[in-house]
Short mmCIF file of C-alpha atoms and ligand atoms in Angstrom, two decimals:
data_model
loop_
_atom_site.label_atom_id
_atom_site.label_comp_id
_atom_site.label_asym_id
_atom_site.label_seq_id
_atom_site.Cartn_x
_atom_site.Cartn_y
_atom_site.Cartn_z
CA UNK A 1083 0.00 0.00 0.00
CA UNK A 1084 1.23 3.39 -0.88
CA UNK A 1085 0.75 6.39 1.41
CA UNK A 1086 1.15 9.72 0.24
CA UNK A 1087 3.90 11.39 0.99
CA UNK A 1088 2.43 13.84 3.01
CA UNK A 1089 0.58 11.19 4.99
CA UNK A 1090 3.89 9.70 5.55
CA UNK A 1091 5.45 12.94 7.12
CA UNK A 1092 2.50 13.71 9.55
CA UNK A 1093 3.40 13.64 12.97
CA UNK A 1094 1.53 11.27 15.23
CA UNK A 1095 -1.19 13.94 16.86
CA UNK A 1096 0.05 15.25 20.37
CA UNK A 1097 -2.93 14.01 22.46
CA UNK A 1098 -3.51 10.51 20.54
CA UNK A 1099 0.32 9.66 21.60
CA UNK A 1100 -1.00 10.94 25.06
CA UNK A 1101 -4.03 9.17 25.20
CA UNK A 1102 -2.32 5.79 24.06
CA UNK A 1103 -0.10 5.70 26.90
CA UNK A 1104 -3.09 6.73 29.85
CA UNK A 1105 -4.89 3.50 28.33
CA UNK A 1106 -1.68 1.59 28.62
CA UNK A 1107 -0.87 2.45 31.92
CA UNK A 1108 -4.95 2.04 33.14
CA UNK A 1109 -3.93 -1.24 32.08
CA UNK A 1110 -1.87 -2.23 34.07
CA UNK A 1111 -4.04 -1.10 36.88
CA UNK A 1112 -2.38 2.07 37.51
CA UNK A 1113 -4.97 5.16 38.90
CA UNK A 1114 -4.33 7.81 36.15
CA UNK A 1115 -4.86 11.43 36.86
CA UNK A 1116 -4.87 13.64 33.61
CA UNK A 1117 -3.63 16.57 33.51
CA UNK A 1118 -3.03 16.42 30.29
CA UNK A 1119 -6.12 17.30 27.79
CA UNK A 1120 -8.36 20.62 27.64
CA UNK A 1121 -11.42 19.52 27.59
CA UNK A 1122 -13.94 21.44 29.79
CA UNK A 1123 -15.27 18.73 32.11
CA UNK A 1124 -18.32 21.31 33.40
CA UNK A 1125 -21.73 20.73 31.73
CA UNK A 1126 -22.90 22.31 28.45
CA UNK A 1127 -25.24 24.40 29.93
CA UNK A 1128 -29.29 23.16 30.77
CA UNK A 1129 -30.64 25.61 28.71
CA UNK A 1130 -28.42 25.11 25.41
CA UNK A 1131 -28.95 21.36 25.78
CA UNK A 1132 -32.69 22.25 25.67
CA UNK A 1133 -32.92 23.42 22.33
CA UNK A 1134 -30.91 20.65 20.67
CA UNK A 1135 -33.65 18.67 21.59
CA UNK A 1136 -36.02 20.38 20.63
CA UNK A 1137 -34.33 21.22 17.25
CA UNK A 1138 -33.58 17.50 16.80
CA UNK A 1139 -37.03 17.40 16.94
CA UNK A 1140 -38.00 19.70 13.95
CA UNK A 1141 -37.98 17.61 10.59
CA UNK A 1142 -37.20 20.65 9.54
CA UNK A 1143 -33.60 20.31 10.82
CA UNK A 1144 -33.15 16.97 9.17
CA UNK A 1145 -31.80 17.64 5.65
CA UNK A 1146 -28.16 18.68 4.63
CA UNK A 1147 -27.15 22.22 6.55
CA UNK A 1148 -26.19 24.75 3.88
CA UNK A 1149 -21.85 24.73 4.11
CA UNK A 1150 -22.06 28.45 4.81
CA UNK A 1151 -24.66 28.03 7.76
CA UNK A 1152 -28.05 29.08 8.85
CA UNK A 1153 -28.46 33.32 8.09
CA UNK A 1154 -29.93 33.18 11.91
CA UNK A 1155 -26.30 31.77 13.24
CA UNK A 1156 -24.10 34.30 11.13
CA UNK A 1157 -26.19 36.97 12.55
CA UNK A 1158 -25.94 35.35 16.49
CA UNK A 1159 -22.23 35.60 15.49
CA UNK A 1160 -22.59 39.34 14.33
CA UNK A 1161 -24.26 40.39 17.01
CA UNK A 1162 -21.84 38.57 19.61
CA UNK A 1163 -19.07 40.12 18.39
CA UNK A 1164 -20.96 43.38 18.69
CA UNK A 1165 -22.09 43.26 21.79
CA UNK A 1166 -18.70 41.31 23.24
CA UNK A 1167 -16.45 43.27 21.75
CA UNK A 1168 -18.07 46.28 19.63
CA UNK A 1169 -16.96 45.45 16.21
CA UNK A 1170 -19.61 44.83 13.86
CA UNK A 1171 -19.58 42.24 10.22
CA UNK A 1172 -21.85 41.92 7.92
CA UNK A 1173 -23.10 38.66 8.75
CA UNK A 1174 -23.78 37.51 4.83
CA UNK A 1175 -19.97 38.30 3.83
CA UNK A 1176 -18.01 38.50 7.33
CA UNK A 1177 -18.91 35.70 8.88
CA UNK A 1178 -18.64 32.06 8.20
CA UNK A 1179 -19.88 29.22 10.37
CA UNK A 1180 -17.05 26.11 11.25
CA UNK A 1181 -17.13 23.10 12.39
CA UNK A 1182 -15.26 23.75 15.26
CA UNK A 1183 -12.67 26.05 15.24
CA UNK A 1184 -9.96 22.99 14.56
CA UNK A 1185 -11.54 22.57 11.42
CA UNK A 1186 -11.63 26.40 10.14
CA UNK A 1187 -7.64 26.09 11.18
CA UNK A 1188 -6.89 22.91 9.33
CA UNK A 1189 -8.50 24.38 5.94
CA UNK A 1190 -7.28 28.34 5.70
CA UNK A 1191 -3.80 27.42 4.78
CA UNK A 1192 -5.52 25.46 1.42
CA UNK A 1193 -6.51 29.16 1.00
CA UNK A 1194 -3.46 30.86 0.98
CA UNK A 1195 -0.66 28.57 0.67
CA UNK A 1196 0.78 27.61 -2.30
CA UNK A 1197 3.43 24.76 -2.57
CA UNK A 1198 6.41 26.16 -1.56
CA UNK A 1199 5.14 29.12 0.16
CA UNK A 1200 6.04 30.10 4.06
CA UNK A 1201 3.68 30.34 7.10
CA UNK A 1202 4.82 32.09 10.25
CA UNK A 1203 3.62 29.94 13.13
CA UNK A 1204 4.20 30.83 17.08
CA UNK A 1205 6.07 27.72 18.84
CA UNK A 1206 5.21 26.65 21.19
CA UNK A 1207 1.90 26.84 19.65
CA UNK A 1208 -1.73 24.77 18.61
CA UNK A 1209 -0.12 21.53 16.74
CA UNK A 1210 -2.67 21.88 13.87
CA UNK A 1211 -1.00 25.59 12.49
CA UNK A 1212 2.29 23.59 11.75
CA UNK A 1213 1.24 20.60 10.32
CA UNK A 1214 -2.14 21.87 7.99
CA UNK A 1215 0.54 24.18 6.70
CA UNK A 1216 2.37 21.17 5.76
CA UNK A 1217 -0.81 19.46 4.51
CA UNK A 1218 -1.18 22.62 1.97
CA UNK A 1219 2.66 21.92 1.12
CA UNK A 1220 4.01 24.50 2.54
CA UNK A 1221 6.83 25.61 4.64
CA UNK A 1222 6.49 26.37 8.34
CA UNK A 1223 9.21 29.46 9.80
CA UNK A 1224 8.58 29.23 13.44
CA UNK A 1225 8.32 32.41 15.46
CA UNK A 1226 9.24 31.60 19.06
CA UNK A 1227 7.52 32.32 21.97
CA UNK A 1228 10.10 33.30 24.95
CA UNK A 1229 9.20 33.85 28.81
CA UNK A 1230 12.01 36.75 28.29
CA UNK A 1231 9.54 38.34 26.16
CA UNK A 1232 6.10 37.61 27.33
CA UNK A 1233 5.62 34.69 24.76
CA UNK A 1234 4.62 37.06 21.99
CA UNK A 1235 6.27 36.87 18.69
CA UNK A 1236 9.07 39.49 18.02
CA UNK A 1237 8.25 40.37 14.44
CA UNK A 1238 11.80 42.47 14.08
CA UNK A 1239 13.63 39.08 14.29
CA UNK A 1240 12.25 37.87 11.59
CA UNK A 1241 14.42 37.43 8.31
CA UNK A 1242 13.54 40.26 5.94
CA UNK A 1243 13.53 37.26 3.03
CA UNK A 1244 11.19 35.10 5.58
CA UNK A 1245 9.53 37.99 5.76
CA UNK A 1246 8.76 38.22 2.21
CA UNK A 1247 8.22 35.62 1.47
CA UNK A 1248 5.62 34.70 4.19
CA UNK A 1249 1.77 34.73 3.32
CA UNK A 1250 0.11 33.47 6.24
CA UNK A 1251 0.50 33.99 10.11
CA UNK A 1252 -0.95 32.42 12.90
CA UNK A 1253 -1.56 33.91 16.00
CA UNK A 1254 -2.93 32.82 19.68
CA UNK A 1255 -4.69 34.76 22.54
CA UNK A 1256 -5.33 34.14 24.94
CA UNK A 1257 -2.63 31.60 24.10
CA UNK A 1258 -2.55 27.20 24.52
CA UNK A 1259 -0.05 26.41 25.57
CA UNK A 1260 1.46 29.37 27.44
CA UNK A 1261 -1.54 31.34 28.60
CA UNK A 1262 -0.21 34.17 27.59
CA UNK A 1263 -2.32 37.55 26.47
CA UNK A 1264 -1.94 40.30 24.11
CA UNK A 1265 -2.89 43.56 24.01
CA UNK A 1266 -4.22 45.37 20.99
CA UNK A 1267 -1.26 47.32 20.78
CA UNK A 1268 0.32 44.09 20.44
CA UNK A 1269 -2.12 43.49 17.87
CA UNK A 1270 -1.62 46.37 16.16
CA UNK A 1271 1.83 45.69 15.47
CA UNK A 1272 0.76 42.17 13.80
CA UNK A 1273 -1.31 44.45 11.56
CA UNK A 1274 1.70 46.47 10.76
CA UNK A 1275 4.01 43.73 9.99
CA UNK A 1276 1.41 42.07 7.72
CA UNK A 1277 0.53 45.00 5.71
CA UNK A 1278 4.23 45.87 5.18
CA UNK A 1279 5.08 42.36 3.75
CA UNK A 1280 1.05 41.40 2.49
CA UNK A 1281 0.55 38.25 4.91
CA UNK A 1282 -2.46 37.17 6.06
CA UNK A 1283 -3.41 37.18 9.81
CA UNK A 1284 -5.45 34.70 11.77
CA UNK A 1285 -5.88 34.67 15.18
CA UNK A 1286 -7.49 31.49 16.93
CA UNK A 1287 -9.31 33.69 20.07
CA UNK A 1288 -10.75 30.09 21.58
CA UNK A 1289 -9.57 31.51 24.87
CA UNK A 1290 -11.41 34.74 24.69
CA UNK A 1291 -13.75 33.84 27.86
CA UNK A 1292 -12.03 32.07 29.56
CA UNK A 1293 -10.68 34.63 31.87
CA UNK A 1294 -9.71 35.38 35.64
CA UNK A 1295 -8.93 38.15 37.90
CA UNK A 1296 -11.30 40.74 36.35
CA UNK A 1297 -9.26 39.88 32.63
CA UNK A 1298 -10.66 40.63 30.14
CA UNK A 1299 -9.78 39.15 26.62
CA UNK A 1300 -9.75 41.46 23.71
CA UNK A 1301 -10.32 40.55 20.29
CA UNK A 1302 -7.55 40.71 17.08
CA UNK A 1303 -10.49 42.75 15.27
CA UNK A 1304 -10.21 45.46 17.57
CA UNK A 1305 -6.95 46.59 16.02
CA UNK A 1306 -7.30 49.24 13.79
CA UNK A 1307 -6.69 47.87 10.07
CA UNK A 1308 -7.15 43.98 11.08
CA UNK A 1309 -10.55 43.35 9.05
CA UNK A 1310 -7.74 44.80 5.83
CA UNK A 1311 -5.47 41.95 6.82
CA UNK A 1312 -7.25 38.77 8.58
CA UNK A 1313 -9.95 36.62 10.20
CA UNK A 1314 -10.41 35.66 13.52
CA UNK A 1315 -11.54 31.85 14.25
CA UNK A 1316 -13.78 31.11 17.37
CA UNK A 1317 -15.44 28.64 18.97
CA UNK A 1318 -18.58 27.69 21.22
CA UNK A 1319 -16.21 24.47 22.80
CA UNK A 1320 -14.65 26.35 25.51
CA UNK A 1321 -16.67 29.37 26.49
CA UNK A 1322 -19.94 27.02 26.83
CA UNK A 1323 -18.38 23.56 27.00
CA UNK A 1324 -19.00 22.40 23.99
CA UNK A 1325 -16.09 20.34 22.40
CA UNK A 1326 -18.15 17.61 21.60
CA UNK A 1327 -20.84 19.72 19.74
CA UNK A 1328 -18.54 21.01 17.22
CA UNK A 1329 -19.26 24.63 16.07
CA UNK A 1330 -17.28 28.08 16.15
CA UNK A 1331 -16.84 30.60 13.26
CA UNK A 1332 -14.14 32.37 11.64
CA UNK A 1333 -14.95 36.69 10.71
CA UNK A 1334 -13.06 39.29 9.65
CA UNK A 1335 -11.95 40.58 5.90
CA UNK A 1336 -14.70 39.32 3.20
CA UNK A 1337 -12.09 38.64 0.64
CA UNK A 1338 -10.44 35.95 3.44
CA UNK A 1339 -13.61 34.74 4.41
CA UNK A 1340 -14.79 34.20 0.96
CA UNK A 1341 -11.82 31.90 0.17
CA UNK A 1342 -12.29 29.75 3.43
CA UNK A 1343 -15.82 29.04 2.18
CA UNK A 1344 -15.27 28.46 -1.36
CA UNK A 1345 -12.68 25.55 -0.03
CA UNK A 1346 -15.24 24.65 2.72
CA UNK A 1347 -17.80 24.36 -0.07
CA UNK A 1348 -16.35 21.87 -1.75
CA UNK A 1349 -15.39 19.96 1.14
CA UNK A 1350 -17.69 19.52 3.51
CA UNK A 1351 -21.74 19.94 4.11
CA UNK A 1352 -21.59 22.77 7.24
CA UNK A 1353 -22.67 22.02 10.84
CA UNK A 1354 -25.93 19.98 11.34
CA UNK A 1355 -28.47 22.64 11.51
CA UNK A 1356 -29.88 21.58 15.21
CA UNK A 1357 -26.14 22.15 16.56
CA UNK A 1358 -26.56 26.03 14.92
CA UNK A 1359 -29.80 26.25 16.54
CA UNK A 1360 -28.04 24.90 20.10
CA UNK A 1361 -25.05 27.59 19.58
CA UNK A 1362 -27.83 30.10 18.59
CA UNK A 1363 -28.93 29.22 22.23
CA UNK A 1364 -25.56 29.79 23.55
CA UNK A 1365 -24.87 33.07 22.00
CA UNK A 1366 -28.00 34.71 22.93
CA UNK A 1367 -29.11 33.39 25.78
CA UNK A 1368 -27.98 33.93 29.45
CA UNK A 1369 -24.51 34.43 29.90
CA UNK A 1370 -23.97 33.72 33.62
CA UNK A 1371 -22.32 30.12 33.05
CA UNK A 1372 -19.52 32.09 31.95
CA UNK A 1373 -18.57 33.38 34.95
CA UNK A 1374 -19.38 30.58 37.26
CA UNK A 1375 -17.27 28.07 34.97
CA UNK A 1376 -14.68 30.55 35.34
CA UNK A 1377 -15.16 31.43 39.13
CA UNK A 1378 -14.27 27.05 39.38
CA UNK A 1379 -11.09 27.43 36.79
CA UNK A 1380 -10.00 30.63 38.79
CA UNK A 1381 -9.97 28.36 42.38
CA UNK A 1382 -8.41 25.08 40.22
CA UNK A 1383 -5.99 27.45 38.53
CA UNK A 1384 -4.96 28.96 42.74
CA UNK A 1385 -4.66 25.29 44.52
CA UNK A 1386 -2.75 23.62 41.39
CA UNK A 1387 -0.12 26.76 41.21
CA UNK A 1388 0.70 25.88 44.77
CA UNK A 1389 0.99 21.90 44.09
CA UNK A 1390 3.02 22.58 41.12
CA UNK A 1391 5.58 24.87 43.05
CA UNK A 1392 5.70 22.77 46.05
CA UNK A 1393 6.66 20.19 43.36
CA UNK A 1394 9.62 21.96 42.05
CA UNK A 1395 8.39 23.83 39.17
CA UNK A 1396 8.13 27.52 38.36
CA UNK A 1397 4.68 28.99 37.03
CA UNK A 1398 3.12 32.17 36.51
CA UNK A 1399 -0.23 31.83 37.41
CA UNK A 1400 -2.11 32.56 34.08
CA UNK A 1401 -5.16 35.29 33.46
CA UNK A 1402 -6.63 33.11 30.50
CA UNK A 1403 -6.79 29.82 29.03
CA UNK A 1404 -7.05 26.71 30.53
CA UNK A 1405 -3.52 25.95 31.23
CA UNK A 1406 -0.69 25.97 33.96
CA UNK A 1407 2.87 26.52 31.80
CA UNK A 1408 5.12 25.09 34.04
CA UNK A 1409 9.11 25.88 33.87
CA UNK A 1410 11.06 22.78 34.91
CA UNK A 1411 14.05 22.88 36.50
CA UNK A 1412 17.21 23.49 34.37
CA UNK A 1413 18.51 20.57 32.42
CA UNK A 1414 15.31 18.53 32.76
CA UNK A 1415 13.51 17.40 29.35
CA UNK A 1416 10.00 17.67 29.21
CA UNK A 1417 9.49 13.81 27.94
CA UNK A 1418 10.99 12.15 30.26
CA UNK A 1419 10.15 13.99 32.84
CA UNK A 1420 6.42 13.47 31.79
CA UNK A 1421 7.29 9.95 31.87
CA UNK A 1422 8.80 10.00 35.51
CA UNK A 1423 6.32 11.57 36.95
CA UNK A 1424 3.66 9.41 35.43
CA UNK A 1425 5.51 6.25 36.96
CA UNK A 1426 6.21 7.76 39.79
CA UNK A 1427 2.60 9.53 40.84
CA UNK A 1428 -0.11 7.90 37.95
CA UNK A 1429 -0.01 11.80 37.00
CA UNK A 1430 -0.31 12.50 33.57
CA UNK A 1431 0.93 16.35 32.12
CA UNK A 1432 1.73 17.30 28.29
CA UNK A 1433 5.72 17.56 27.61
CA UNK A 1434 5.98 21.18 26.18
CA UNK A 1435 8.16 19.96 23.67
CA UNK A 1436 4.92 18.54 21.78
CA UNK A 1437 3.95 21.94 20.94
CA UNK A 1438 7.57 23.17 19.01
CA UNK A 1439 11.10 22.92 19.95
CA UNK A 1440 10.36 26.85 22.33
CA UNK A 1441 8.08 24.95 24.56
CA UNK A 1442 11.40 22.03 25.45
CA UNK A 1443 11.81 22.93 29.81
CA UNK A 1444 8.01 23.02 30.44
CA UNK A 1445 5.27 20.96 30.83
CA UNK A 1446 1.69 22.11 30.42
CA UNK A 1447 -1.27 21.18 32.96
CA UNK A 1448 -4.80 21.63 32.41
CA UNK A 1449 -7.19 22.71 34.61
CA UNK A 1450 -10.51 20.63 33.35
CA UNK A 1451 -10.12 18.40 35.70
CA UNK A 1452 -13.20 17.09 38.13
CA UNK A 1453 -12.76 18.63 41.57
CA UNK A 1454 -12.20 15.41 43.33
CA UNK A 1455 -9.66 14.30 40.92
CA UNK A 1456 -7.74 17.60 41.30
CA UNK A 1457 -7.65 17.11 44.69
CA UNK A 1458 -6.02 13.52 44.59
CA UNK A 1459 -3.42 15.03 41.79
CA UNK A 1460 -2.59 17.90 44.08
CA UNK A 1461 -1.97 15.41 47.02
CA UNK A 1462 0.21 13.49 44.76
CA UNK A 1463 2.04 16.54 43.65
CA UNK A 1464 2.47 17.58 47.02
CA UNK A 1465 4.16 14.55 48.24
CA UNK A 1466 6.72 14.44 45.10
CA UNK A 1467 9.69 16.73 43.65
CA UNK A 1468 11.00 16.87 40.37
CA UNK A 1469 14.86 17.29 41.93
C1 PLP B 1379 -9.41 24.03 22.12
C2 PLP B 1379 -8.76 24.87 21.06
C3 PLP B 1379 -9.47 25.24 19.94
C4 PLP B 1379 -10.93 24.87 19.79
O1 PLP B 1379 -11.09 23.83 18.97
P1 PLP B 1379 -12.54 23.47 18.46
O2 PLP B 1379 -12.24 22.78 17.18
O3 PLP B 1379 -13.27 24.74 18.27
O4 PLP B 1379 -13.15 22.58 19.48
C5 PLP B 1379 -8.87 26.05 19.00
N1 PLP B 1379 -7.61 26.50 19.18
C6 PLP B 1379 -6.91 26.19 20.26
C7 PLP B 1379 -5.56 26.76 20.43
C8 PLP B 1379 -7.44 25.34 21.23
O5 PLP B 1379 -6.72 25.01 22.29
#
């Protein structure tokens, strides 16, 4: 059998590696803790749940969704961004629906990478920027992401050539896996760079709600000039825990947008219409599960910065995004000492080095994990040191 050479030079994904070796070590009869995966272990909301069922219901939800989405959805999008942020799209040529936000991600370099071409993509940083660049042939230039300098990209050190040459960058805030923000200065200066050498901007904003301390997550479209130069891609799976439901949207230029859905088009057949009605739901309704998810991730994020210290390992306790970004000590690689401490405690974090060659001397925890179950991962990290 012959596999395409492309096929052939994907990397195994990050969290199926992960999740091969939890089920291994279940096996042997080991009691796992994982802190590895983000995936919001709060309830979707009653309310949202609600109308799936009842739009489940309607026959008239039953045929194939339209690939650019219901016009009620683009306009729940619309007026979300308006009300969350202030910026308003025309919800017929600004806004396109996604299957998720992974899936928006996986497609836009199709869009605007040609074999050959170069992608600017933050490391550490989301593992599918990297490889769908490679899936659209073309070459990844990694910008990395330092503690020195807040983990945002310095776009001065980039190569004038690379530079040039580059037609798409990615960017991340608040930021998996560093939890790190930006500003819209900091935004601002993205525009800059990508109107002096014509790249493309998109910013994954998944984060955006997930906030603590009174933070509060700004959007790239607030920059002045960013609807000239890129999109934004969202999604309903972490503001309203929704990862299994599988809708978010991308907005921004109508040029940009009009590619992604001309490739989406062809592709695939949209969202089932009763998840639109669901995020519909989400978008509109009551808002309040926000802050009580966050008000839980806020107490997690306090109790596991302590374990994670006592354990030996530096961390600045994040204002967004799911995720401790912990510093090991000097010297120590991330795998194996992922691997010790899963032998040694049944804990399970991410080695930072799955995310780029920047994220080698951390490891990343999450903090979806069930109260009870943090608790018994805390004791354990309590009790152990990494020197
Ligand atoms: C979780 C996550 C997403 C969201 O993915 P969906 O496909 O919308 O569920 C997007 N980007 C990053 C960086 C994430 O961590």
């Amino acid at each position: 059998m012959n596999l395409a050479k492309r096929v052939q030079d994907l990397p195994p994904y990050l969290f199926a590696a992960i999740s091969k070796k939890i089920a291994q070590k279940k096996a042997e009869g080991v009691d796992v803790i994982s802190f590895a995966i983000g995936d919001p272990d709060l309830p979707t909301p009653p309310h949202i749940l609600d109308s799936l069922v009842q739009a489940a219901r309607d026959p008239a939800n039953q045929g194939y969704p339209d690939s650019d989405g219901l016009p009620e959805y683009r306009k729940a999008v619309a007026d979300w961004y308006k009300r969350r942020f202030g910026v308003a799209f025309d919800p017929d040529k600004e806004v396109l629906p996604l299957i998720g936000s992974k899936e928006g991600l996986g497609h836009i370099p199709l869009c605007f990478i040609d074999p050959g071409d170069v992608a600017l993509v933050p490391d550490p940083g989301y593992p599918v920027y990297p490889v769908s660049v490679q899936l659209a042939g073309g070459t990844v230039h990694a910008l990395p992401l330092t503690q020195e300098q807040d983990f945002l990209p310095d776009f001065d050190a980039v190569p004038a050539d690379v530079a040039n040459k580059a037609k798409l960058l990615f960017l991340n805030y608040p930021s998996n896996p560093t939890s790190a923000i930006a500003d819209v200065a900091f935004f601002e200066r993205a525009v800059a760079f990508a109107k002096q050498h014509d790249i493309v901007v998109v910013h994954d904003m998944a984060y955006s709600e997930i906030a603590y301390d009174e933070y509060v997550p700004p959007s790239f479209m607030e920059a002045t000039g960013a609807r000239d130069v890129g999109i934004e891609v969202h999604s309903l799976s972490k503001s309203y825990n929704m990862t299994g439901w599988r809708i978010g949207m991308a907005v921004g230029n109508a040029d940009l947008i009009d590619a992604l859905a001309r490739v989406k088009s062809n592709l695939d057949s949209g969202i089932p219409n009763a998840i639109q009605r669901m995020a519909i739901t989400a978008l509109e309704g009551p808002q309040e599960s926000i802050q009580e998810n966050n008000a839980v991730y806020q107490r997690r994020r306090d109790t596991l910065v302590d374990a994670v210290r006592s354990a030996g390992l530096e961390v600045i306790p994040p204002k967004a995004s799911l995720y401790l970004w912990c510093r090991l000590p000097d010297g120590m690689g991330s795998i194996d000492f992922a691997a010790k401490l899963l032998d040694d405690t049944g804990v399970v974090v991410t080695p930072g080095v799955g995310y780029g060659k920047h994220g080698e001397g951390y490891v990343r925890l999450s903090l979806t994990v069930p109260d009870d179950r943090l608790q018994e991962g805390i004791r354990r990290l309590k009790a152990w040191r990494a020197t």
